[in-house]
Amino acid sequence: QLQLVESGGGSVQPGGSVRLSCAASGATLDYFAIGWFRQVPGKEREGVSCIRSMERKTYYADSVKGRFTISRDNANKLVFLQMNNLRPEDTGVYFCAAENSDYACGRRILESEFEHWGHGTQVTVAL
């Protein structure tokens, strides 16, 4: 059973950077599409970015394009989300998710398309 653990969250000032990691265990990541989502209290989970398995095509929400970069290291079962030029509205709990199909990763990054989830890591952007 695939398990995912996020790390790298914390507090940062506006304009700063944070790199999140998602470590997988229990299965190889090679055939999984990976997504990053974020959630704030009272709101639905929002798809931020995703990366396909083999072709590694990436997608981003409009709100993070040009600021966030998703990447993966299949050999070490890791996926990263580099977040630059952070804004207060980027605050939230960030989750990584995996699905054994690249169809889950497209222009619309939907929570319902991903089966496996981590427990999340908090990112707070504030002065």
XYZ file of N, CA and C in Angstrom:
381
model
N 0.837 -1.180 0.000
C 0.000 0.000 0.000
C 0.887 1.251 0.000
N 0.632 2.123 -0.951
C 1.425 3.345 -1.052
C 1.122 4.275 0.111
N 2.167 4.774 0.752
C 2.011 5.754 1.814
C 2.815 6.998 1.463
N 2.280 8.163 1.806
C 2.898 9.429 1.475
C 3.086 10.262 2.733
N 4.238 10.902 2.857
C 4.512 11.763 3.998
C 5.095 13.073 3.494
N 4.435 14.171 3.839
C 4.903 15.493 3.452
C 5.832 16.069 4.515
N 6.745 16.915 4.083
C 7.620 17.631 5.017
C 8.051 18.937 4.369
N 8.632 19.813 5.188
C 9.186 21.055 4.667
C 8.352 22.286 4.927
N 7.189 22.117 5.520
C 6.356 23.269 5.799
C 6.939 24.119 6.917
N 6.342 25.289 7.111
C 6.792 26.180 8.174
C 6.245 27.565 7.956
N 6.835 28.516 8.652
C 6.419 29.910 8.541
C 7.443 30.681 7.729
N 6.958 31.553 6.875
C 7.836 32.332 6.015
C 7.192 33.685 5.762
N 8.013 34.689 5.536
C 7.494 36.018 5.239
C 7.073 36.112 3.779
N 6.175 37.016 3.468
C 5.803 37.229 2.061
C 7.043 37.503 1.208
N 7.049 36.887 0.035
C 8.214 37.000 -0.841
C 9.242 35.907 -0.632
N 9.096 35.142 0.429
C 10.042 34.079 0.727
C 9.766 32.802 -0.043
N 10.568 31.792 0.255
C 10.479 30.515 -0.448
C 10.425 29.355 0.532
N 9.765 28.311 0.096
C 9.683 27.068 0.861
C 9.725 25.919 -0.138
N 10.388 24.849 0.248
C 10.411 23.647 -0.586
C 9.758 22.513 0.181
N 8.678 22.013 -0.339
C 7.994 20.882 0.258
C 8.467 19.585 -0.376
N 8.510 18.542 0.440
C 8.865 17.212 -0.047
C 7.725 16.254 0.250
N 7.583 15.289 -0.613
C 6.606 14.222 -0.426
C 7.359 12.913 -0.601
N 7.475 12.148 0.473
C 8.212 10.892 0.444
C 7.234 9.722 0.380
N 7.474 8.828 -0.537
C 6.594 7.678 -0.716
C 7.252 6.415 -0.184
N 6.416 5.517 0.288
C 6.888 4.203 0.702
C 5.804 3.181 0.385
N 6.197 1.925 0.347
C 5.223 0.866 0.133
C 5.008 0.495 -1.314
N 5.470 1.330 -2.230
C 5.325 1.025 -3.652
C 6.230 1.963 -4.436
N 6.552 1.549 -5.654
C 7.337 2.434 -6.509
C 6.466 3.584 -7.014
N 7.090 4.744 -7.192
C 6.338 5.908 -7.662
C 6.256 5.976 -9.183
N 6.980 5.097 -9.859
C 7.185 5.250 -11.297
C 5.903 5.436 -12.097
N 4.827 4.777 -11.698
C 3.604 4.783 -12.506
C 2.492 5.631 -11.904
N 2.851 6.454 -10.914
C 1.847 7.284 -10.251
C 1.956 8.735 -10.691
N 0.825 9.335 -10.994
C 0.766 10.784 -11.095
C 0.702 11.333 -9.674
N 1.364 12.456 -9.446
C 1.413 13.053 -8.111
C 0.847 14.461 -8.167
N 0.017 14.764 -7.203
C -0.555 16.103 -7.112
C -0.235 16.744 -5.779
N -0.185 18.063 -5.785
C -0.102 18.842 -4.550
C -1.394 19.640 -4.425
N -1.944 19.611 -3.229
C -3.180 20.325 -2.920
C -2.955 21.171 -1.679
N -3.799 22.162 -1.497
C -3.737 22.929 -0.258
C -5.164 23.200 0.225
N -5.239 23.406 1.526
C -6.554 23.627 2.139
C -6.437 24.613 3.284
N -7.376 25.516 3.351
C -7.499 26.414 4.497
C -8.830 26.117 5.164
N -8.943 26.406 6.466
C -10.191 26.094 7.171
C -11.391 26.740 6.493
N -12.450 25.953 6.336
C -13.674 26.478 5.769
C -13.737 26.469 4.262
N -12.658 26.033 3.629
C -12.638 26.006 2.162
C -12.335 24.603 1.669
N -12.700 24.363 0.428
C -12.410 23.071 -0.179
C -10.919 22.957 -0.493
N -10.483 21.709 -0.592
C -9.095 21.460 -0.959
C -8.887 21.887 -2.416
N -7.808 22.634 -2.629
C -7.533 23.222 -3.939
C -6.339 22.537 -4.586
N -6.490 22.129 -5.830
C -5.362 21.555 -6.558
C -4.374 22.640 -6.947
N -3.118 22.452 -6.590
C -2.077 23.449 -6.826
C -1.227 23.080 -8.036
N -0.813 21.824 -8.078
C 0.065 21.386 -9.158
C 0.032 19.872 -9.235
N 0.407 19.349 -10.402
C 0.556 17.903 -10.513
C 1.606 17.587 -11.568
N 2.121 16.361 -11.482
C 3.141 15.909 -12.421
C 2.819 14.483 -12.819
N 2.880 14.222 -14.104
C 2.585 12.887 -14.582
C 3.757 11.957 -14.324
N 3.524 10.654 -14.542
C 4.490 9.658 -14.106
C 5.725 9.607 -14.999
N 5.582 9.108 -16.203
C 6.739 8.876 -17.041
C 7.113 10.091 -17.890
N 6.148 10.715 -18.518
C 6.462 11.868 -19.371
C 6.789 13.106 -18.549
N 6.343 13.094 -17.273
C 6.641 14.171 -16.324
C 6.068 15.510 -16.761
N 5.016 15.496 -17.500
C 4.340 16.740 -17.853
C 3.752 17.343 -16.588
N 3.826 18.648 -16.470
C 3.383 19.316 -15.257
C 2.222 20.268 -15.531
N 1.413 20.474 -14.510
C 0.284 21.393 -14.582
C 0.268 22.218 -13.296
N -0.227 23.449 -13.426
C -0.283 24.356 -12.285
C -1.605 25.103 -12.261
N -2.081 25.377 -11.049
C -3.207 26.300 -10.910
C -2.747 27.684 -11.338
N -3.664 28.462 -11.886
C -3.311 29.803 -12.357
C -2.705 30.643 -11.239
N -3.167 30.435 -10.027
C -2.729 31.255 -8.899
C -1.265 31.049 -8.535
N -0.657 29.947 -9.001
C 0.729 29.670 -8.621
C 1.671 29.603 -9.824
N 1.153 29.732 -11.024
C 2.005 29.654 -12.218
C 3.107 30.699 -12.167
N 4.315 30.265 -12.485
C 5.453 31.171 -12.466
C 6.105 31.312 -11.107
N 5.451 30.791 -10.066
C 6.009 30.880 -8.706
C 6.343 29.513 -8.124
N 5.548 28.506 -8.463
C 5.745 27.154 -7.924
C 6.289 26.244 -9.016
N 7.117 25.291 -8.595
C 7.647 24.289 -9.520
C 7.554 22.912 -8.878
N 6.934 21.988 -9.583
C 6.831 20.614 -9.109
C 7.876 19.772 -9.834
N 8.465 18.832 -9.107
C 9.449 17.929 -9.702
C 9.401 16.603 -8.971
N 10.029 15.605 -9.566
C 10.004 14.286 -8.937
C 11.322 13.556 -9.128
N 11.613 12.702 -8.175
C 12.803 11.854 -8.199
C 12.307 10.437 -7.941
N 11.971 9.753 -9.013
C 11.369 8.422 -8.847
C 12.316 7.432 -8.168
N 13.596 7.546 -8.453
C 14.555 6.599 -7.873
C 14.530 6.643 -6.357
N 14.335 7.834 -5.815
C 14.307 8.001 -4.355
C 12.898 8.175 -3.804
N 11.900 7.983 -4.676
C 10.492 8.047 -4.261
C 10.157 9.391 -3.616
N 10.586 10.458 -4.262
C 10.353 11.793 -3.729
C 9.705 12.686 -4.781
N 8.832 13.556 -4.309
C 8.266 14.598 -5.150
C 8.415 15.909 -4.394
N 8.728 16.973 -5.118
C 8.996 18.253 -4.501
C 8.045 19.321 -5.034
N 7.809 20.302 -4.189
C 7.099 21.499 -4.626
C 7.916 22.692 -4.147
N 8.590 23.330 -5.089
C 9.361 24.539 -4.781
C 8.425 25.728 -4.904
N 8.294 26.472 -3.830
C 7.362 27.593 -3.802
C 8.142 28.874 -3.573
N 8.119 29.752 -4.542
C 8.841 31.017 -4.467
C 7.877 32.197 -4.461
N 8.385 33.335 -4.037
C 7.584 34.562 -4.024
C 6.232 34.320 -3.348
N 6.293 33.753 -2.178
C 5.072 33.356 -1.480
C 4.252 34.557 -1.050
N 2.953 34.344 -1.038
C 1.990 35.383 -0.669
C 1.166 34.899 0.526
N 0.587 35.798 1.284
C -0.254 35.369 2.418
C -1.359 34.411 1.990
N -1.873 34.577 0.795
C -2.951 33.684 0.334
C -2.463 32.278 -0.012
N -1.164 32.051 0.030
C -0.631 30.702 -0.144
C -0.658 29.903 1.162
N -1.023 30.559 2.234
C -1.103 29.884 3.531
C -2.113 28.740 3.486
N -1.745 27.625 4.093
C -2.657 26.494 4.156
C -1.928 25.215 4.512
N -2.671 24.156 4.626
C -2.092 22.828 4.795
C -1.915 22.240 3.398
N -0.694 21.820 3.122
C -0.368 21.282 1.801
C -0.294 19.764 1.877
N -0.996 19.138 0.946
C -1.063 17.681 0.871
C -0.483 17.204 -0.447
N 0.225 16.087 -0.411
C 0.546 15.426 -1.668
C -0.382 14.225 -1.824
N -0.639 13.882 -3.064
C -1.560 12.798 -3.379
C -1.050 12.053 -4.601
N -1.418 10.785 -4.699
C -0.947 9.954 -5.799
C -2.090 9.164 -6.404
N -1.996 8.969 -7.690
C -2.986 8.163 -8.394
C -2.259 7.357 -9.465
N -2.654 6.085 -9.584
C -1.992 5.183 -10.509
C -2.535 5.354 -11.930
N -2.606 6.592 -12.365
C -3.052 6.905 -13.718
C -2.717 8.355 -14.026
N -2.115 8.590 -15.168
C -1.794 9.964 -15.552
C -3.040 10.774 -15.905
N -4.171 10.080 -16.096
C -5.400 10.824 -16.383
C -5.808 11.716 -15.214
N -5.297 11.417 -14.029
C -5.626 12.228 -12.853
C -4.969 13.591 -12.906
N -3.928 13.716 -13.705
C -3.136 14.955 -13.736
C -3.358 15.663 -15.053
N -4.073 16.788 -14.985
C -4.346 17.563 -16.181
C -4.594 19.006 -15.809
N -5.200 19.749 -16.716
C -5.427 21.176 -16.463
C -6.302 21.374 -15.221
N -7.210 20.435 -14.988
C -8.021 20.485 -13.770
C -7.425 19.485 -12.787
N -6.968 19.964 -11.664
C -6.324 19.117 -10.654
C -7.360 18.900 -9.566
N -7.999 17.748 -9.624
C -9.161 17.495 -8.781
C -8.863 16.501 -7.677
N -9.317 16.840 -6.491
C -9.142 15.965 -5.325
C -9.728 14.582 -5.575
N -10.857 14.540 -6.250
C -11.564 13.275 -6.456
C -10.814 12.299 -7.356
N -9.823 12.769 -8.089
C -9.079 11.915 -9.020
C -7.927 11.175 -8.351
N -7.607 11.511 -7.116
C -6.441 10.935 -6.446
C -6.877 10.046 -5.291
N -6.268 8.877 -5.219
C -6.669 7.887 -4.220
C -5.816 7.944 -2.944
N -4.519 8.141 -3.103
C -3.605 8.043 -1.967
C -3.214 9.440 -1.504
N -3.253 9.633 -0.175
C -3.018 10.963 0.379
C -2.073 10.916 1.570
N -1.283 11.984 1.691
C -0.519 12.186 2.904
C -1.364 12.945 3.913
N -0.751 13.230 5.068
C -1.488 13.898 6.146
C -1.319 15.414 6.119
N -0.432 15.913 5.279
C -0.320 17.346 5.114
C 0.772 17.991 5.940
N 1.204 19.163 5.476
C 2.177 19.974 6.203
C 1.742 21.430 6.097
N 1.844 22.153 7.214
C 1.343 23.528 7.275
C 2.371 24.493 6.699
N 1.883 25.401 5.859
C 2.689 26.517 5.364
C 1.962 27.804 5.745
N 2.675 28.677 6.440
C 2.107 29.951 6.863
C 2.950 31.074 6.295
N 2.302 31.962 5.557
C 2.998 33.100 4.954
C 2.468 34.362 5.622
N 3.290 34.988 6.434
C 2.861 36.161 7.175
C 4.089 36.932 7.634
N 3.865 38.237 7.951
C 4.956 39.063 8.463
C 5.284 38.659 9.882
